Structure formats: structure tokens, C-alpha cells
Amino acid sequence: MSASRTSPEPPIVAPSILSADFSRLAEALAIADPALDWIHCDVMDNHFVPNLTFGPLIVDAARRLSAAFLDVHLMIERPDRLIPAFRSVGADLITVHLEACEDPGATLAAVRSSGARAGLALKPATPLRAAERWLAELDLLLVMTVEPGFGGQKFLADMMTKVEAAKAWRALHGARYLIEVDGGIGAKNATVARRAGADVFVAGNSIYHASDPAGALASLRRAIR
Ligand code: DX5
Ligand code: ZN
């Protein structure tokens, strides 16, 4: 198992390799600066979401190709069984969906005992109060800003009230979680989400479908600083 990497200080951009050209994964990963950025890996199982992507094998490749902090977003039913496999290939943070867990507290404990940081994700229809019981122990709260499953969807601006509520809850209770937004994030929406309180900004299409991905990543970084 690789040692845990130190995370850069927020605000952080997390390029999502879901939108990258996998025949040129090394190039896609090389634009991330480990001192500034994370790499976001979207794992989908065709059950929790209709799409099917990749498992630990690609996370392992990403680990060997990049020194960046690996942010693994599990959009899978019953994630417990796969936590050790993702950790053993070097996932630094593992996020599970509240809606996919039979016992979220036990799943989050399994993530932490694997040595990874623990994140909890909420679909757009899931209110913050549904996660309240676990917020104090989280390293990251992922507020989905699209319906999980596919890259390239439209940013749901309504989710900013959830981001604001998560920020207020964190201050009130002295919690430590980072607030991550994922879906439809480009420079313009990143500014909106930053103002609402987001710390980590996942971006797929706005980076990897740009004519200059490194330039698009740089302008996203500027937008949130
Ligand atoms: C969607 C994924 C996202 C996706 C975002 O279910 O969780 O991480 O890669 O892609 P864009 O930035 O294109 O919306
Ligand atoms: Zn994601």
C-alpha cells in the first residue's frame, strides 16, 4: 500500500479523468500539479448509476503516473466490499454515497480504518439533514451539482443552498470536512460555488474537452482564488 499523500490547501481543483482520453492518461494526469490539485476518479457500477466506468486497475495506473492526491468517488452499491481494493492501490480519499450505504457509519469507519480519508456524497435530491448524523466525523462532504452518472451535464445552481448550509453547519459544530462540488463546474460556476463555500472543485469536461486543458485548469484555479 502506498503512503497517504498530503493534500494541498484549499481551494483545490480536482480534474476528473472521466472526461480524459484514456489512451493518453499520462498526459491527462500530467497537467495536475500535486502542490495545488487533486485527481478525481469516478467509479460507476451500472447499478447505483446507469453508467459503467472503471475499478482499482485504473486508480492504480493513476497512482503510478501521478504524485497528486487521489480523490476516489465511488458511485457503486454496497461500497464496503471494495474499500480495501481502492485503498491498496493508493486512494488517498474515498467518498461513498449516502444513498448507496446500508449503514453509512460502518462504511465510513471502514474507509478510515483502511487508512484513507473519508468522504460522503449527496445526490441533488438528498438534503443535508439526511447526512447530519455523520457530518462531524467526515473529512469531506461532496455536494453533487449534477445527477451522478455522466460528465458534461448542466450545473445545478440550486445546490448552492446545500453548500451554504454545509458551511454554516461546519462552523456551528466545529467540524473539519472540506466541501466538494462535482458536476458542470467551469470557471464561471466555480466562482459561484466558491462564494457559497465550496473548497474542492471537480471538473471534467471544462478541462479535458477544452482545446488547452492545462490552460483551462489554470483559469479554474484563478477563478477560485
Ligand atoms: C458525474 C461525476 C463527475 C464528472 C463531472 O457523475 O461524478 O465527477 O466527471 O464531469 P463534468 O465536470 O463534465 O460535469
Ligand atoms: Zn465525481
CSV table of N, CA, C and O and ligand atoms in Angstrom, one decimal, residues 16 40-42 44 73 75 142 144 182 202, ligand 2:
chain,number,residue,atom,x,y,z
A,16,SER,N,-11.3,15.7,-13.2
A,16,SER,CA,-11.9,14.4,-13.3
A,16,SER,C,-11.5,13.6,-14.5
A,16,SER,O,-11.9,14.0,-15.6
A,40,HIS,N,-9.4,13.4,-9.5
A,40,HIS,CA,-10.7,12.9,-9.2
A,40,HIS,C,-11.0,11.6,-10.1
A,40,HIS,O,-11.0,11.7,-11.3
A,41,CYS,N,-11.3,10.5,-9.4
A,41,CYS,CA,-11.6,9.2,-10.1
A,41,CYS,C,-13.0,8.8,-9.9
A,41,CYS,O,-13.4,8.5,-8.8
A,42,ASP,N,-13.8,8.7,-11.0
A,42,ASP,CA,-15.2,8.4,-10.9
A,42,ASP,C,-15.5,6.9,-11.2
A,42,ASP,O,-15.4,6.5,-12.3
A,44,MET,N,-18.1,3.9,-11.4
A,44,MET,CA,-19.5,3.7,-11.6
A,44,MET,C,-19.8,2.2,-11.9
A,44,MET,O,-19.0,1.6,-12.6
A,73,HIS,N,-14.2,8.8,-6.0
A,73,HIS,CA,-15.6,9.0,-5.9
A,73,HIS,C,-16.4,7.7,-6.3
A,73,HIS,O,-16.4,7.4,-7.5
A,75,MET,N,-19.4,5.6,-7.0
A,75,MET,CA,-20.9,5.6,-7.3
A,75,MET,C,-21.3,4.2,-7.6
A,75,MET,O,-21.6,3.8,-8.7
A,142,LEU,N,-19.3,15.7,-0.2
A,142,LEU,CA,-19.5,16.0,-1.6
A,142,LEU,C,-20.9,16.4,-1.9
A,142,LEU,O,-21.8,15.5,-1.8
A,144,MET,N,-23.2,16.9,-4.8
A,144,MET,CA,-23.3,16.7,-6.2
A,144,MET,C,-24.1,17.9,-6.9
A,144,MET,O,-25.2,18.3,-6.4
A,182,ASP,N,-19.3,18.9,-7.5
A,182,ASP,CA,-18.9,18.0,-8.6
A,182,ASP,C,-20.1,18.0,-9.6
A,182,ASP,O,-21.2,17.5,-9.3
A,202,VAL,N,-14.5,19.8,-8.6
A,202,VAL,CA,-14.2,18.7,-9.6
A,202,VAL,C,-14.6,19.3,-10.9
A,202,VAL,O,-15.6,19.9,-11.1
B,2,ZN,ZN,-17.3,12.6,-9.4
